[in-house]
Short mmCIF file of C-alpha atoms in Angstrom, two decimals:
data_model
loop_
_atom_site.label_atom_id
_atom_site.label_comp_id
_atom_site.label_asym_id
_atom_site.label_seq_id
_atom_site.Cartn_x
_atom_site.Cartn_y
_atom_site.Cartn_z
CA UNK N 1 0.00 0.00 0.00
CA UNK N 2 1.17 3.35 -0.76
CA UNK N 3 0.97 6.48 0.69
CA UNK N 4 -1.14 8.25 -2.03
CA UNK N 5 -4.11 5.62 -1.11
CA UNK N 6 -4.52 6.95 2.67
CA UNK N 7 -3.38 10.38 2.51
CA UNK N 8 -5.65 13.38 3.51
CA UNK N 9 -6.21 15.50 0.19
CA UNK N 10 -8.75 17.93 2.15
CA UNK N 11 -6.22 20.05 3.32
CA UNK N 12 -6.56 23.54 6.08
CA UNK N 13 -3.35 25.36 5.46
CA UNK N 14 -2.47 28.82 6.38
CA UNK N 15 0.65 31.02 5.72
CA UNK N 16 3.09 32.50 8.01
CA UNK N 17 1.79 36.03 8.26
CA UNK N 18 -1.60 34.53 9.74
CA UNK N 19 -2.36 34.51 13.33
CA UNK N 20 -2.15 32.38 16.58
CA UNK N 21 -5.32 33.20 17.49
CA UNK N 22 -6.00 32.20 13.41
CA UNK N 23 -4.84 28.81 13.77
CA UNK N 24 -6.38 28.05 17.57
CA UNK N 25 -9.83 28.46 15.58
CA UNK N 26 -9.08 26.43 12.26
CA UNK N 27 -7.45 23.75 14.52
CA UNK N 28 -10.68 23.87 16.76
CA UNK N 29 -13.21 23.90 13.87
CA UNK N 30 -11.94 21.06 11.87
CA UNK N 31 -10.77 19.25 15.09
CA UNK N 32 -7.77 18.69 13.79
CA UNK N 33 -3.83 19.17 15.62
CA UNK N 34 -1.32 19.86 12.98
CA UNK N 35 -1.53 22.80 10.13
CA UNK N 36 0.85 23.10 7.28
CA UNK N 37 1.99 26.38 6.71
CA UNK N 38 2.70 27.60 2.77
CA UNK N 39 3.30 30.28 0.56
CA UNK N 40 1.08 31.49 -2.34
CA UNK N 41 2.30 28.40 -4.47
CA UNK N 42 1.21 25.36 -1.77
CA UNK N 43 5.20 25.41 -0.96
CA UNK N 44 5.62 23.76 2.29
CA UNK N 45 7.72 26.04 5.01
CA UNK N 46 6.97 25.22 8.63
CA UNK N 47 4.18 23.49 10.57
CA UNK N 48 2.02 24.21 13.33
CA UNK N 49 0.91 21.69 16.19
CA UNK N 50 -1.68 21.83 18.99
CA UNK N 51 1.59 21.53 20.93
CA UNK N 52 3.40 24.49 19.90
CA UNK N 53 0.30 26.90 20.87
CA UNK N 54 -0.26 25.22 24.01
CA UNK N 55 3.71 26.06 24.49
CA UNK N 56 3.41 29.35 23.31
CA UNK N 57 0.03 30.24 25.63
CA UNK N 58 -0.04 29.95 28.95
CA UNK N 59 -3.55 29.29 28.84
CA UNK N 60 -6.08 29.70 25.95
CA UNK N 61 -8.84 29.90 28.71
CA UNK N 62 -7.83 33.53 29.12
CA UNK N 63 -7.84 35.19 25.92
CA UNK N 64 -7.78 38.49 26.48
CA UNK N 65 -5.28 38.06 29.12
CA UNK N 66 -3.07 37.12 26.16
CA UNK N 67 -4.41 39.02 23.86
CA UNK N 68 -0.54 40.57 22.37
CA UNK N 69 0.23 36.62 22.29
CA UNK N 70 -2.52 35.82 20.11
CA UNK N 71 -2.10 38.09 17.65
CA UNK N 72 1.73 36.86 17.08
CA UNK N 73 2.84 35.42 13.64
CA UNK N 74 3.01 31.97 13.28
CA UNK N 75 6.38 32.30 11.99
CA UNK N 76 7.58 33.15 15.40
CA UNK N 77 6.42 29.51 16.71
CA UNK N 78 6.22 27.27 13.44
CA UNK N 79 8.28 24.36 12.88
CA UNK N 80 10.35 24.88 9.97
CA UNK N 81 12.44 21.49 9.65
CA UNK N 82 9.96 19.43 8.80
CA UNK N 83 10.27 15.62 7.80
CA UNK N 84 8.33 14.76 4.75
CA UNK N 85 7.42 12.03 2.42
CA UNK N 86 5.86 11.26 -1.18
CA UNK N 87 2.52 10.21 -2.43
CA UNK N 88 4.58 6.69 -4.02
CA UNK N 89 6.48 6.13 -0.19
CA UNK N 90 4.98 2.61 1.17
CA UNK N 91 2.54 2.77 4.06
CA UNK N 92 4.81 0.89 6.15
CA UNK N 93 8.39 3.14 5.42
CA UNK N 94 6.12 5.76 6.35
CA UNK N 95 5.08 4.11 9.71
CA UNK N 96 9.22 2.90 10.45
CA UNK N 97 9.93 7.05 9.71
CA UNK N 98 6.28 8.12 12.49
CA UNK N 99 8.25 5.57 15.37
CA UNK N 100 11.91 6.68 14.93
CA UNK N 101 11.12 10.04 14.53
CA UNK N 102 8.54 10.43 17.31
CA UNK N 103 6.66 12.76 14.77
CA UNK N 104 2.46 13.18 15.38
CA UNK N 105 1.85 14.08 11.36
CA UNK N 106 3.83 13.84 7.79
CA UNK N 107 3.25 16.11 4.89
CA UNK N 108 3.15 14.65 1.80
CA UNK N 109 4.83 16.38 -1.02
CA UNK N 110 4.78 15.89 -4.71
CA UNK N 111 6.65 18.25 -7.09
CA UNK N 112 7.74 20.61 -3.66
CA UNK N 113 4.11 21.61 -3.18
CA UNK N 114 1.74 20.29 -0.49
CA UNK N 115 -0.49 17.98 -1.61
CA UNK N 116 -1.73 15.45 1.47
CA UNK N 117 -0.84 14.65 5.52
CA UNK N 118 -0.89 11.85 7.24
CA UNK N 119 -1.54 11.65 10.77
CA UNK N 120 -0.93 8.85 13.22
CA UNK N 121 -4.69 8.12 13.51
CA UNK N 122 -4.27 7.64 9.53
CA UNK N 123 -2.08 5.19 9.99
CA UNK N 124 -3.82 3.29 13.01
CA UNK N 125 -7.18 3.36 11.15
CA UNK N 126 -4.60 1.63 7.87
CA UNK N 127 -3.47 -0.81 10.58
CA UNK N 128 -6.49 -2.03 11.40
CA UNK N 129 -7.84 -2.66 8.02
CA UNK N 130 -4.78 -4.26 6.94
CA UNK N 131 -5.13 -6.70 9.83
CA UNK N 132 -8.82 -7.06 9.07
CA UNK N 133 -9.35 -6.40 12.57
CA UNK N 134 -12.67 -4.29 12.00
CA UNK N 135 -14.08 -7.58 10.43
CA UNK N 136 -15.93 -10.45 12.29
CA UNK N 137 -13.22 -13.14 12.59
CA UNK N 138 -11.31 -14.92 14.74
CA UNK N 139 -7.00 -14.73 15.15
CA UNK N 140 -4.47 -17.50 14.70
CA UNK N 141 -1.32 -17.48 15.45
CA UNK N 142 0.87 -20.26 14.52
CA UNK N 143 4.85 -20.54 15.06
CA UNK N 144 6.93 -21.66 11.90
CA UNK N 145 10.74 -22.29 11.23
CA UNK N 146 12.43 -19.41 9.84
CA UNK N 147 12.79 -21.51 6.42
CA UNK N 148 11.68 -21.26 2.52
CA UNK N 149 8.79 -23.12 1.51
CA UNK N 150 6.69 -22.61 5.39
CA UNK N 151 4.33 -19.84 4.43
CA UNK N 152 3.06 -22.08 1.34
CA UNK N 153 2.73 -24.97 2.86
CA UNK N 154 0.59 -23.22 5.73
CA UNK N 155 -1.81 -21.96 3.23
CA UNK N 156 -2.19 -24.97 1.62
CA UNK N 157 -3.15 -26.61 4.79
CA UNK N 158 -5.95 -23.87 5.52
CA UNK N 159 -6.61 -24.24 1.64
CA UNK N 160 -8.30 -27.78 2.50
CA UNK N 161 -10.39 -26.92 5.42
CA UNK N 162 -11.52 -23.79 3.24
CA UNK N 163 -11.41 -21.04 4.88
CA UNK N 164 -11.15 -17.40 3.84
CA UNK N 165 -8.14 -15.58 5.01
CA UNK N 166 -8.36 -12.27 5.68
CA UNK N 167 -4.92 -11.13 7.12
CA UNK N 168 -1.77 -12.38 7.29
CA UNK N 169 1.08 -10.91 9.74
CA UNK N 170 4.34 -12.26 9.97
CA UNK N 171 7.06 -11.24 12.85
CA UNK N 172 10.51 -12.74 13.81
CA UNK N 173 9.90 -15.62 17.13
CA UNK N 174 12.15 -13.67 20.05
CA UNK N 175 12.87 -16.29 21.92
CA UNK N 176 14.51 -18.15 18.89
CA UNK N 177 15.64 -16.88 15.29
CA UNK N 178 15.14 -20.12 13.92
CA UNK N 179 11.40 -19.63 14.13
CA UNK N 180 8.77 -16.79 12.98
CA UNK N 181 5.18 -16.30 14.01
CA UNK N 182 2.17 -16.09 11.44
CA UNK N 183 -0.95 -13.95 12.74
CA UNK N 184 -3.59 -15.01 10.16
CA UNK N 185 -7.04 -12.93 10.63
CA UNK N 186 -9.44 -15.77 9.44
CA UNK N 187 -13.58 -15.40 8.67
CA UNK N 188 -14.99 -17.78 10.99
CA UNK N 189 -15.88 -16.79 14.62
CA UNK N 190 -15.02 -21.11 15.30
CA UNK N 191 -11.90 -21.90 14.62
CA UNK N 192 -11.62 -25.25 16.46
CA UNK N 193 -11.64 -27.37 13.53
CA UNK N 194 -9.04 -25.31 11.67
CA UNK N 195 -7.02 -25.56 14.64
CA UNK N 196 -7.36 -29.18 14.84
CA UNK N 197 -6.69 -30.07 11.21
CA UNK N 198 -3.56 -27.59 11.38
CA UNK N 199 -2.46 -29.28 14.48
CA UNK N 200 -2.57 -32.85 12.32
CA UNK N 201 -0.72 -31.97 10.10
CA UNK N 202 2.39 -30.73 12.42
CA UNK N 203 1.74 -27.15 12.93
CA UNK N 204 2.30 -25.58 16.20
CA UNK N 205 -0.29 -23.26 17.30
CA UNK N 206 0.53 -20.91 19.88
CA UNK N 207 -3.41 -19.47 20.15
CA UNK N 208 -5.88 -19.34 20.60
CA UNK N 209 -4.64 -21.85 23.80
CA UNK N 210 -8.08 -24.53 23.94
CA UNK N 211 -9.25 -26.49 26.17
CA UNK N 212 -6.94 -29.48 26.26
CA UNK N 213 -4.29 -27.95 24.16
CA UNK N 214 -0.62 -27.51 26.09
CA UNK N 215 0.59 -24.18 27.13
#
């Protein structure tokens, strides 16, 4: 999945000659928590956060105690080195770039003007359809040597008991490198049976832990 597919297009923007007290009422309007600031030509320059205000306002509960505040540029409190991305990045290169660089939005850029954000809800809401979570379903989790040839010969296991797949998640087994664990997201709310024809033919399921099963 690229970026392009979950990016915000609507965008509220404002320049740098616009107001604190400007940007407190677009952010509150549009409940939103991050605005792009651009020149004439959608040219990306700085960014404004929920954060920054709150840092630059003792308290918005007052405002005509900070009245002078409020009617500051945000140039003097924008963020002007500003990590970005591209409408063709992958979903998840964009996620790796959210964790390491402890960053709450990215704008996306095409051609050096603005043209979508992404937001960490964005990319929780993308997690959760990826993982088919938001579906009726059941989870699986089965652990696998670390070898070529595993993956397939899952599937075809699951193939005969037919039943529709509707994730599949695969992370390294951190108690031994030898081994990975597949997360499969499957569309039955029973999965004994699958469980006990995967468990005939060798597999080791780690859960869901049944009745009977060893721990």
């Amino acid at each position: 999945m690229i970026v392009e597919e979950i990016m915000i297009s609507k965008l509220y923007t404002l320049e740098k000659e616009n107001t604190i007290e400007k940007a407190i009422h677009v952010m509150k309007e549009n409940r939103i928590k991050h605005i792009p600031i651009v020149d004439r030509d959608m040219h990306l320059i700085g960014i404004v956060t929920d954060r920054d205000i709150k840092e630059a306002i003792p308290s918005i509960f007052f405002f005509d105690d900070n009245r002078e505040i409020l009617q500051k540029p945000l140039e003097s409190i924008m963020t002007t080195e500003v990590i970005t991305g591209h409408p063709l990045d992958f979903v998840e290169e964009v996620a790796a770039i959210f964790y390491e660089s402890k960053i709450g939005c990215l704008p996306i850029l095409k051609d050096k003007r603005l043209v979508g954000i992404i937001t960490q809800t964005d990319l929780l809401h993308t997690l959760v359809e990826l993982t088919g979570a938001h579906q009726p379903g059941s989870q699986i989790e089965i652990r696998v040597r670390n070898k070529m040839g595993m993956l397939f010969r899952l599937f075809s296991d699951i193939q005969d008991c037919k039943v529709n797949i509707l994730s599949v998640l695969v992370y390294p087994d951190k108690r031994d490198e030898d081994f990975k664990i597949i997360v499969l997201r499957i569309q039955t709310m029973n999965p004994l049976r699958l469980i006990e024809e995967l468990e005939k033919s060798g597999h080791e399921v780690l859960w869901p832990n049944l009745p009977g099963m060893e721990v």
